[in-house]
């Protein structure tokens, strides 16, 4: 495959294009970094000759300096864009260096990174050049080349470009594992305010289309394994948090709808970073709202893995999540009548509502219960956070006051105190004296 | 108490299990070679016998299923000081009381057994994550690793199927052995006078393929530019990617 290092001197032109590729990669990776998604799970692609495979559990390969996982080569095809969305770093009116890959360059980088086990595959997004159809066709060419010419079986996440022709999106879905369309702004009036060229209809249409097409392909797959897959790892989207005054209630309600109606696999929440400082329509945040973002993810987890309904987490009376308490604890404190829960008797749904018990430990409790009594010692061993759980459960050898014995405010203060202590070590010292 | 001392290999352990039941002398302990016997304890040295090991292996499979066999192997690889005791405890229930308690987490030994297994499997997954190939001048893809447990053999199927069209060599720099895949079969090898740096496993530039440096540079640059500066969080990074892996990571070397 490769000639010996000394026999063939590098042609100067080759060196030049290599430099060029590096420069493009810098620009187009920086431009893609605000897209949060990096998941590589949910697709099983066997190696049928050629390169690569996708593992259904997903694999992360590195963690960037911001602590986020790197599993895919996440780049834009180009950061040229015909739109001028206020919240986007790549908007038409921004004076930034622009670049565009050729499909060959992108294929080359993907394959060379993949062969070194740097990445799980490609996450390809793009600014819109000329028009949506043209852009979508270019993106599809890249992943089609990867799959058909280079027999690449790694993971591919592709952005669907709103406004592109249905046929183009349906074709792209045959080669991608996951597709996504970013909604970005959690309410339509604010989207129109910040991105006058867009509306919810154009964003939601490809989402519906992908969902419907998936349903068309599914029954065939059930009878014939070699039948083509369409977006086997499902679709995801992203919402920017803190760029608009939308409440958590609006955000989570939208997410819940997307999960239920469009069968989305993931909704990502991205704390707004004030990149376009010249635009007065946007709030001048000093730091991204990381705490709120974290609480939204916790709430999202409650909906996906803890059998919570969105109404149980936020409603019109409590439109925003409590920043100082995790949403599950907040729920438990609002509903003292549900506790304490009997560990020996409670069903999965009820166990999942206990603060300190997660889906894993809830299932461990169920399976351990079949053999005998589950003691508090064992609960601890199973990974239940007893610091929290002990106020909400009854089990043998666990005496003490339970949550309903306390005033809700008192209990809240008690938990707050703990998290506050964790945040500021000085507070502990002050208390000692 | 009788100590059955085996040679530290998995077949050796299974042979010791065979001896324990063959002699039928309890209470017994199975101990690895590095353990010195207590003052008043009897120690029996167990010779590794493949046919004995095989019978025990099949016995476990028959009583508890093939998956249970795998679980014993995983726990064995943890090399935890209590691993043999835990395994013997579970085997006793399995062979004597005909009860497979390996799923009963209310038994503390089983819980520990499960936790040890989880640790080993996590290390396997971390190899999937943090292994890095470099291309050598003769076109072979080389990756040095130094896992906490001896799990390299457990990763071979993954790498063989994923990189089925490239010849690779994965080398455990701590245990000083590795596997070479020539696009057809995987075979075990040892390297006596390695050309790579002994601990980190990095290749000298002249041993690399001509464009290797260029790709590594690309990757490092990508790694740098994909991070959002406003969200820098080195603690989180170390938590997900412990420092012990950094010496093999192209982006962190």
XYZ file of C-alpha atoms in Angstrom:
686
model
C 0.000 0.000 0.000
C 2.835 2.340 0.822
C 6.197 2.661 -0.805
C 9.283 2.638 1.372
C 9.973 6.064 2.850
C 13.258 6.693 1.033
C 12.482 5.711 -2.524
C 9.908 8.347 -3.356
C 10.515 11.992 -2.463
C 7.442 14.021 -1.645
C 6.251 16.140 -4.527
C 6.047 19.790 -3.530
C 2.476 20.054 -4.742
C 1.433 17.278 -2.373
C 2.901 19.198 0.520
C 0.948 22.238 -0.490
C -2.413 20.472 -0.571
C -1.631 18.819 2.762
C -1.155 22.230 4.355
C -4.338 23.356 2.799
C -6.272 20.438 4.227
C -4.972 21.185 7.714
C -6.024 24.808 7.450
C -9.501 23.815 6.286
C -9.808 21.291 9.071
C -9.014 23.959 11.672
C -11.639 26.329 10.327
C -14.361 23.782 9.712
C -13.888 21.922 13.015
C -14.041 25.198 14.944
C -17.172 26.072 13.016
C -18.807 22.754 13.914
C -17.957 22.676 17.598
C -21.210 24.214 18.818
C -23.126 21.172 17.660
C -23.394 19.102 20.801
C -24.296 15.674 19.511
C -21.571 13.061 19.468
C -23.548 9.879 20.091
C -22.530 6.810 18.131
C -24.943 4.373 19.681
C -27.929 2.618 18.263
C -26.472 1.262 15.074
C -25.051 -2.149 14.453
C -23.152 -2.250 11.205
C -21.141 -5.340 10.600
C -17.932 -5.371 8.661
C -18.813 -6.917 5.335
C -15.433 -6.414 3.761
C -13.922 -2.978 3.567
C -13.238 -0.834 6.574
C -14.949 -0.429 9.883
C -17.956 -1.446 11.887
C -20.473 0.262 14.134
C -21.045 -1.034 17.661
C -24.544 -0.633 19.031
C -23.338 0.641 22.401
C -21.235 3.352 20.767
C -17.609 4.181 21.552
C -16.056 7.492 22.561
C -12.468 7.899 21.470
C -11.263 10.985 23.220
C -12.359 13.858 25.434
C -11.662 17.437 24.447
C -10.391 20.114 26.792
C -13.966 21.078 27.588
C -14.644 17.527 28.795
C -16.977 16.691 25.931
C -16.565 13.365 24.241
C -15.064 13.086 20.784
C -16.302 10.077 18.934
C -16.924 11.433 15.478
C -15.008 13.658 13.133
C -17.364 16.583 13.548
C -16.901 19.114 10.747
C -18.816 21.351 8.459
C -18.574 20.698 4.764
C -18.398 24.456 4.426
C -18.990 27.447 6.678
C -20.158 29.609 3.807
C -23.820 30.267 4.397
C -26.582 32.126 2.586
C -28.539 32.673 5.815
C -28.034 35.263 8.489
C -29.283 33.655 11.727
C -28.419 35.867 14.688
C -27.332 33.020 17.000
C -24.994 31.325 14.529
C -21.254 31.942 14.329
C -21.296 31.175 10.597
C -23.980 33.707 9.626
C -23.528 35.466 6.298
C -22.634 38.838 7.788
C -19.898 37.619 10.110
C -16.382 38.493 9.056
C -14.643 35.165 9.647
C -12.316 32.970 7.569
C -14.350 30.714 5.301
C -13.445 27.364 3.803
C -14.979 24.395 2.040
C -13.785 20.833 1.700
C -13.903 18.920 -1.503
C -15.668 15.555 -1.101
C -12.340 13.813 -1.813
C -10.541 15.656 0.987
C -13.237 14.876 3.480
C -13.327 11.205 2.540
C -9.546 11.064 2.838
C -9.478 12.618 6.317
C -12.303 10.435 7.574
C -10.658 7.233 6.420
C -7.220 8.145 7.699
C -8.560 9.139 11.111
C -10.661 6.010 11.249
C -7.774 3.692 10.436
C -5.841 5.136 13.393
C -8.802 4.470 15.710
C -9.174 8.203 16.386
C -12.843 8.229 15.537
C -16.001 6.163 15.253
C -17.043 7.844 12.025
C -18.144 11.124 10.518
C -20.547 13.816 11.693
C -21.145 15.994 8.681
C -22.989 19.256 8.793
C -22.779 22.331 6.637
C -23.638 25.921 6.072
C -26.018 26.381 3.168
C -24.255 27.214 -0.077
C -26.236 28.413 -3.104
C -29.452 26.669 -2.028
C -30.590 23.792 0.218
C -30.832 21.274 -2.646
C -27.299 21.904 -3.828
C -25.936 21.611 -0.274
C -27.820 18.421 0.491
C -26.633 16.851 -2.739
C -22.989 17.693 -1.913
C -23.268 16.192 1.576
C -24.877 13.080 0.205
C -22.105 12.670 -2.327
C -19.536 12.521 0.491
C -21.249 9.813 2.474
C -22.272 7.890 -0.627
C -18.627 7.809 -1.708
C -17.599 6.632 1.742
C -20.110 3.812 1.736
C -20.022 2.685 -1.872
C -16.567 3.504 -3.209
C -14.533 3.037 -0.017
C -16.791 0.437 1.589
C -16.770 2.333 4.843
C -18.891 0.714 7.589
C -18.231 3.262 10.331
C -20.840 5.498 11.879
C -22.190 8.424 9.887
C -24.269 11.246 11.303
C -25.591 13.582 8.642
C -27.428 16.869 8.928
C -30.598 17.143 6.891
C -30.719 20.592 5.357
C -34.138 22.216 5.867
C -35.695 23.132 2.558
C -33.950 20.406 0.586
C -36.009 18.266 -1.746
C -37.639 15.200 -0.145
C -36.000 12.863 -2.621
C -32.535 14.084 -1.624
C -33.169 13.501 2.065
C -34.630 10.074 1.395
C -31.534 9.158 -0.549
C -29.132 10.436 2.120
C -30.904 8.406 4.783
C -29.882 5.188 3.061
C -26.214 5.862 3.803
C -26.403 7.605 7.184
C -26.780 5.954 10.581
C -28.287 8.994 12.157
C -29.745 12.191 10.743
C -30.572 15.383 12.535
C -32.196 18.723 11.952
C -31.481 21.383 14.543
C -34.435 23.386 15.770
C -32.081 25.627 17.775
C -34.643 28.108 19.078
C -37.317 26.598 21.343
C -40.253 28.722 20.154
C -41.359 29.722 16.696
C -41.826 33.462 17.352
C -38.298 33.752 18.696
C -36.898 31.738 15.814
C -38.542 34.128 13.375
C -37.167 37.075 15.322
C -33.574 35.791 15.267
C -33.634 34.017 11.909
C -36.168 35.745 9.689
C -35.356 33.438 6.775
C -36.457 30.332 8.710
C -39.677 29.018 10.223
C -40.719 25.918 12.168
C -42.422 24.404 9.157
C -39.208 24.155 7.177
C -37.341 22.634 10.135
C -40.017 20.179 11.158
C -40.772 18.973 7.659
C -37.549 16.941 7.169
C -38.014 15.541 10.670
C -41.474 14.235 9.817
C -40.187 12.958 6.514
C -37.353 10.990 8.116
C -39.673 9.561 10.740
C -42.232 8.496 8.109
C -39.627 6.985 5.822
C -38.174 5.034 8.740
C -41.591 3.557 9.390
C -41.829 2.541 5.724
C -38.534 0.689 5.851
C -39.048 -1.042 9.196
C -41.574 -3.735 8.244
C -39.414 -4.891 5.342
C -36.391 -5.227 7.626
C -38.386 -7.469 9.882
C -38.700 -10.112 7.159
C -35.480 -9.693 5.299
C -32.221 -8.865 6.974
C -30.376 -7.677 3.879
C -33.117 -5.144 3.122
C -31.738 -1.594 3.150
C -31.686 0.328 6.410
C -32.939 3.867 6.662
C -31.327 6.000 9.386
C -31.056 2.981 11.722
C -29.807 5.018 14.693
C -32.726 7.431 14.482
C -32.676 11.200 14.538
C -31.760 13.889 17.004
C -32.004 17.650 17.313
C -30.559 20.505 19.334
C -32.036 23.436 21.224
C -30.077 26.518 22.233
C -30.693 27.511 25.827
C -30.478 31.060 27.088
C -30.413 32.916 23.774
C -34.131 33.647 24.057
C -36.454 34.157 27.042
C -38.157 30.765 26.498
C -38.890 28.959 29.754
C -37.846 25.431 30.705
C -41.514 24.531 30.474
C -41.498 25.454 26.763
C -38.192 23.729 26.130
C -39.135 20.461 27.808
C -42.625 20.410 26.345
C -41.130 20.756 22.873
C -38.625 17.990 23.642
C -41.325 15.726 24.974
C -43.387 16.232 21.806
C -40.386 15.438 19.655
C -39.736 12.226 21.557
C -43.340 11.123 21.375
C -44.413 12.251 17.934
C -41.270 12.199 15.827
C -39.646 9.343 17.722
C -36.439 11.284 18.214
C -33.618 9.420 19.890
C -32.084 12.461 21.507
C -32.716 16.138 22.070
C -29.550 18.045 22.925
C -29.476 21.272 24.900
C -26.731 23.734 24.236
C -26.065 26.630 26.580
C -25.838 29.785 24.509
C -22.359 31.206 24.017
C -22.279 34.850 23.092
C -20.380 34.660 19.804
C -22.041 37.346 17.731
C -21.412 40.258 20.045
C -22.549 42.882 17.588
C -26.144 41.656 17.399
C -28.347 43.492 19.887
C -31.156 40.933 19.581
C -29.135 38.529 21.702
C -28.424 38.676 25.434
C -24.831 39.499 26.373
C -24.141 36.483 28.544
C -20.772 36.490 30.266
C -20.705 32.723 30.601
C -22.915 30.038 29.023
C -25.794 28.949 31.314
C -24.164 25.630 32.182
C -26.165 25.001 35.339
C -29.473 25.383 33.526
C -28.245 23.207 30.709
C -27.284 20.528 33.236
C -30.728 20.659 34.896
C -32.407 20.333 31.488
C -30.373 17.242 30.710
C -31.374 15.787 34.075
C -35.008 16.489 33.266
C -34.529 14.972 29.825
C -33.115 11.829 31.449
C -36.162 11.645 33.705
C -38.384 11.583 30.623
C -36.322 9.012 28.777
C -35.192 6.585 31.484
C -37.300 7.235 34.584
C -40.804 7.092 33.100
C -41.546 10.718 33.989
C -44.090 12.761 32.050
C -43.205 16.329 31.205
C -46.123 17.621 33.334
C -44.572 16.032 36.381
C -41.346 17.972 35.908
C -42.527 21.445 34.856
C -45.923 23.079 34.515
C -47.367 26.569 34.310
C -47.049 26.985 38.069
C -43.374 25.939 37.984
C -42.247 27.015 34.491
C -38.542 26.801 35.279
C -36.451 24.089 36.870
C -34.987 24.715 40.291
C -31.356 25.483 39.583
C -30.231 24.426 43.024
C -31.970 21.043 43.193
C -31.961 18.281 40.667
C -35.410 17.899 39.103
C -36.007 14.460 40.590
C -35.340 15.637 44.118
C -37.482 18.681 43.455
C -40.304 16.388 42.313
C -40.005 14.244 45.434
C -40.129 17.307 47.683
C -43.255 18.543 45.902
C -44.932 15.166 46.440
C -44.361 14.062 50.053
C -47.554 11.962 49.843
C -45.789 9.390 47.635
C -43.114 8.588 50.190
C -41.689 6.671 51.934
C -41.532 3.840 49.404
C -41.263 0.243 50.576
C -38.195 -1.296 48.936
C -39.603 -4.828 49.262
C -42.914 -4.071 47.583
C -42.624 -1.136 45.212
C -42.790 -1.667 41.446
C -40.175 -0.382 39.009
C -42.092 2.792 38.206
C -42.256 3.769 41.888
C -38.650 2.814 42.637
C -37.512 5.019 39.787
C -39.104 7.997 41.514
C -36.963 7.688 44.633
C -34.100 10.213 44.717
C -30.837 8.320 44.869
C -32.124 5.269 42.992
C -31.274 5.076 39.284
C -32.518 2.745 36.545
C -29.617 0.376 37.172
C -30.025 0.086 40.905
C -33.827 -0.090 40.567
C -33.449 -3.173 38.398
C -30.835 -4.629 40.744
C -33.290 -4.213 43.605
C -35.974 -6.044 41.645
C -33.695 -8.959 40.866
C -32.194 -9.156 44.373
C -35.670 -9.116 45.910
C -36.470 -12.447 44.328
C -33.834 -14.114 46.476
C -34.651 -12.458 49.771
C -34.603 -9.339 51.825
C -32.829 -6.248 50.532
C -31.032 -4.558 53.399
C -29.862 -0.963 53.490
C -26.303 -2.257 53.454
C -27.017 -4.052 50.212
C -28.696 -0.992 48.738
C -25.524 0.926 49.346
C -23.497 -1.816 47.712
C -25.767 -1.686 44.681
C -24.904 1.946 44.170
C -27.984 3.565 45.689
C -27.092 7.022 46.979
C -28.253 6.492 50.552
C -27.531 10.070 51.536
C -30.618 10.957 49.539
C -32.599 7.762 49.368
C -32.810 7.148 53.113
C -35.360 9.926 53.520
C -37.652 8.391 50.948
C -37.640 4.642 51.596
C -38.467 2.123 54.267
C -36.516 -1.053 54.629
C -35.327 -3.152 57.529
C -32.554 -1.626 59.647
C -33.199 1.836 58.335
C -34.755 3.912 61.058
C -34.851 7.677 61.198
C -37.140 10.424 60.018
C -38.614 10.188 56.562
C -39.282 12.945 54.096
C -43.002 13.345 54.972
C -42.030 14.010 58.603
C -40.262 17.187 57.601
C -41.628 20.475 56.410
C -40.918 20.637 52.650
C -38.973 23.871 53.097
C -36.880 22.361 55.843
C -36.006 19.372 53.705
C -35.149 21.593 50.783
C -32.799 23.607 52.932
C -31.222 20.403 54.171
C -30.376 19.223 50.665
C -29.381 22.673 49.558
C -27.047 22.994 52.462
C -25.258 19.872 51.320
C -24.830 20.916 47.732
C -23.768 24.377 48.842
C -21.163 22.855 51.103
C -19.867 20.826 48.206
C -19.520 23.944 46.096
C -17.685 26.129 48.587
C -15.254 24.399 50.900
C -14.877 27.686 52.751
C -18.423 27.387 54.013
C -17.498 24.285 55.966
C -14.627 26.019 57.624
C -16.770 28.947 58.552
C -19.240 26.647 60.240
C -16.565 25.060 62.367
C -15.861 28.301 64.143
C -7.249 -24.952 55.770
C -5.466 -26.239 52.692
C -3.959 -23.879 50.157
C -4.021 -25.095 46.593
C -1.311 -23.135 44.885
C -1.561 -22.846 41.106
C 0.745 -21.328 38.524
C -1.157 -18.086 37.943
C -2.735 -19.034 34.613
C -6.428 -19.553 34.005
C -6.046 -23.251 33.102
C -3.924 -23.500 36.253
C -6.779 -22.096 38.291
C -9.256 -24.520 36.728
C -6.856 -27.390 37.439
C -6.748 -26.292 41.070
C -10.538 -26.326 41.158
C -10.372 -29.879 39.843
C -7.936 -30.867 42.599
C -10.102 -29.356 45.311
C -13.030 -31.555 44.370
C -10.887 -34.526 43.488
C -9.338 -34.629 46.938
C -12.567 -33.474 48.465
C -10.776 -31.737 51.301
C -12.417 -28.638 52.624
C -12.034 -25.935 53.775
C -9.829 -25.048 50.871
C -8.380 -21.945 49.319
C -6.939 -21.504 45.866
C -3.975 -19.176 45.884
C -1.750 -17.696 43.178
C 1.996 -18.448 43.230
C 2.995 -15.114 44.738
C 1.100 -15.760 47.993
C 3.271 -17.097 50.826
C 1.440 -19.712 52.924
C 0.606 -18.984 56.543
C 2.608 -20.613 59.315
C 0.209 -23.425 60.167
C -1.339 -23.914 56.766
C -0.889 -26.817 54.474
C 0.042 -25.958 50.907
C -0.432 -28.189 47.908
C 1.181 -27.272 44.661
C -1.166 -27.916 41.745
C 0.221 -28.907 38.374
C -1.647 -27.410 35.463
C -3.366 -30.156 33.504
C -5.238 -29.203 30.386
C -7.634 -32.130 30.540
C -8.550 -31.294 34.134
C -9.032 -27.643 33.264
C -11.172 -28.694 30.326
C -13.412 -30.858 32.485
C -13.991 -28.052 34.972
C -14.715 -25.608 32.141
C -17.286 -27.977 30.677
C -18.679 -28.647 34.131
C -19.317 -24.960 34.677
C -20.890 -24.640 31.238
C -23.170 -27.584 31.917
C -24.294 -26.384 35.327
C -24.457 -22.671 34.697
C -24.255 -22.068 30.964
C -21.509 -20.874 28.660
C -21.969 -17.287 29.756
C -21.061 -18.171 33.318
C -17.763 -19.623 32.051
C -17.009 -16.288 30.431
C -17.811 -14.487 33.641
C -15.329 -16.617 35.552
C -12.667 -15.802 33.018
C -13.384 -12.080 33.312
C -13.211 -12.139 37.098
C -10.024 -14.177 36.920
C -8.432 -11.482 34.743
C -9.072 -8.855 37.417
C -6.180 -10.416 39.407
C -7.830 -9.054 42.524
C -6.511 -10.727 45.682
C -10.014 -11.882 46.613
C -10.946 -13.153 43.142
C -10.073 -16.828 43.762
C -12.042 -16.927 47.014
C -15.096 -15.410 45.370
C -14.942 -17.801 42.447
C -14.473 -20.833 44.691
C -17.431 -19.743 46.794
C -19.700 -19.539 43.767
C -18.377 -22.809 42.333
C -19.105 -24.584 45.600
C -22.740 -23.603 45.414
C -22.816 -24.522 41.754
C -21.274 -27.993 42.060
C -22.354 -29.064 45.557
C -25.767 -27.483 46.015
C -26.490 -27.408 42.270
C -27.418 -23.758 42.650
C -26.323 -21.015 40.322
C -26.124 -18.038 42.637
C -24.185 -15.853 40.208
C -27.282 -13.698 39.644
C -28.149 -13.232 43.311
C -26.737 -9.862 44.208
C -28.033 -10.054 47.748
C -25.085 -12.376 48.436
C -22.112 -10.181 49.104
C -19.623 -12.462 47.376
C -21.717 -12.380 44.206
C -21.970 -8.627 44.340
C -18.193 -8.342 44.596
C -17.795 -10.920 41.834
C -20.062 -8.825 39.614
C -18.202 -5.643 40.429
C -14.858 -7.212 39.590
C -16.244 -8.425 36.303
C -17.538 -4.968 35.526
C -14.098 -3.471 36.141
C -12.499 -5.871 33.698
C -15.119 -5.290 31.029
C -14.702 -1.555 31.431
C -11.005 -1.948 30.735
C -11.855 -3.841 27.550
C -14.073 -1.000 26.451
C -11.347 1.514 27.237
C -9.034 -0.280 24.878
C -11.678 0.128 22.182
C -11.723 3.814 23.038
C -8.127 4.818 23.632
C -6.054 2.546 21.444
C -4.226 4.478 18.704
C -2.670 3.088 15.583
C 0.406 4.541 13.882
C 1.375 3.448 10.426
C 4.898 2.087 10.094
C 7.129 2.523 7.059
C 6.277 -0.993 5.856
C 2.552 -0.272 6.028
C 1.690 -2.116 9.245
C -0.569 -0.360 11.743
C 1.027 -0.438 15.176
C -0.647 0.267 18.525
C 1.001 0.074 21.949
C -1.301 -0.499 24.939
C -0.852 -0.964 28.678
C -4.196 -2.002 30.157
C -4.639 -2.390 33.902
C -5.799 -5.984 33.422
C -4.598 -8.539 30.940
C -7.513 -8.014 28.574
C -5.806 -7.621 25.210
C -6.951 -11.077 23.999
C -10.542 -10.098 24.701
C -10.356 -7.182 22.273
C -9.054 -9.090 19.267
C -12.418 -9.888 17.705
C -13.413 -6.255 17.807
C -10.255 -5.008 16.115
C -10.171 -7.884 13.691
C -13.641 -7.170 12.414
C -13.291 -3.407 12.469
C -9.897 -3.207 10.781
C -10.243 -6.319 8.688
C -8.487 -4.853 5.634
C -5.380 -3.462 7.333
C -2.466 -5.449 8.802
C -2.094 -4.464 12.466
C 0.020 -5.191 15.481
C -1.223 -4.456 18.981
C 1.401 -4.752 21.693
C 0.998 -4.797 25.464
C 4.073 -2.879 26.637
C 3.633 -3.956 30.266
C 3.177 -7.678 29.764
C 5.482 -7.646 26.749
C 3.438 -9.585 24.245
C 1.079 -8.709 21.468
C -0.914 -9.865 18.477
C -0.234 -9.492 14.796
C -2.971 -9.615 12.198
C -1.914 -10.167 8.595
C -5.387 -9.597 7.022
C -6.081 -13.309 7.427
C -5.267 -14.581 10.897
C -4.288 -13.178 14.270
C -1.256 -14.644 15.981
C 0.486 -14.003 19.259
C 3.979 -12.522 19.096
C 6.675 -11.148 21.362
C 9.263 -8.548 20.365
C 12.712 -8.928 21.908
C 14.405 -5.756 20.746
C 11.640 -3.307 20.089
C 12.276 -0.303 17.830
C 9.610 1.682 19.667
C 10.029 3.514 22.933
C 9.717 0.799 25.614
C 7.134 2.401 27.849
C 5.047 4.699 25.685
C 5.420 2.582 22.573
C 5.906 5.586 20.309
C 7.695 4.979 17.035
C 10.776 6.930 15.962
C 10.016 9.122 12.944
C 12.147 7.066 10.567
C 10.061 3.974 11.349
C 6.817 5.749 10.467
C 5.146 5.844 7.089
C 5.800 9.005 5.132
C 2.520 10.729 5.864
C 2.090 9.522 9.446
C 3.354 12.758 10.993
C 1.030 14.771 8.828
C -2.028 12.807 9.986
C -1.017 12.990 13.617
C -0.630 16.718 13.257
C -4.095 16.904 11.691
C -5.590 14.966 14.570
C -3.917 17.069 17.241
C -5.115 20.188 15.518
C -8.646 18.818 15.249
C -8.534 17.886 18.934
C -7.570 21.427 19.837
C -10.131 23.159 17.659
C -13.154 21.079 18.544
C -13.043 22.212 22.191
C -15.126 25.212 23.229
C -12.829 27.513 25.176
C -15.637 29.091 27.199
C -16.435 25.654 28.616
C -12.941 24.418 29.463
C -13.150 21.664 32.069
C -9.889 19.758 32.612
C -11.264 17.862 35.603
C -14.058 16.371 33.550
C -11.594 15.511 30.828
C -9.372 13.582 33.243
C -12.356 11.850 34.760
C -13.422 10.415 31.410
C -9.916 9.934 30.086
C -7.635 9.019 33.006
C -4.050 10.161 32.772
C -2.653 6.649 32.608
C -3.856 6.447 29.000
C -2.261 9.688 27.890
C 1.138 8.249 27.064
C -0.397 6.271 24.212
C -2.725 9.001 22.960
C -1.624 10.859 19.862
C -3.461 13.971 20.996
C -1.988 13.950 24.513
C 1.542 12.633 24.085
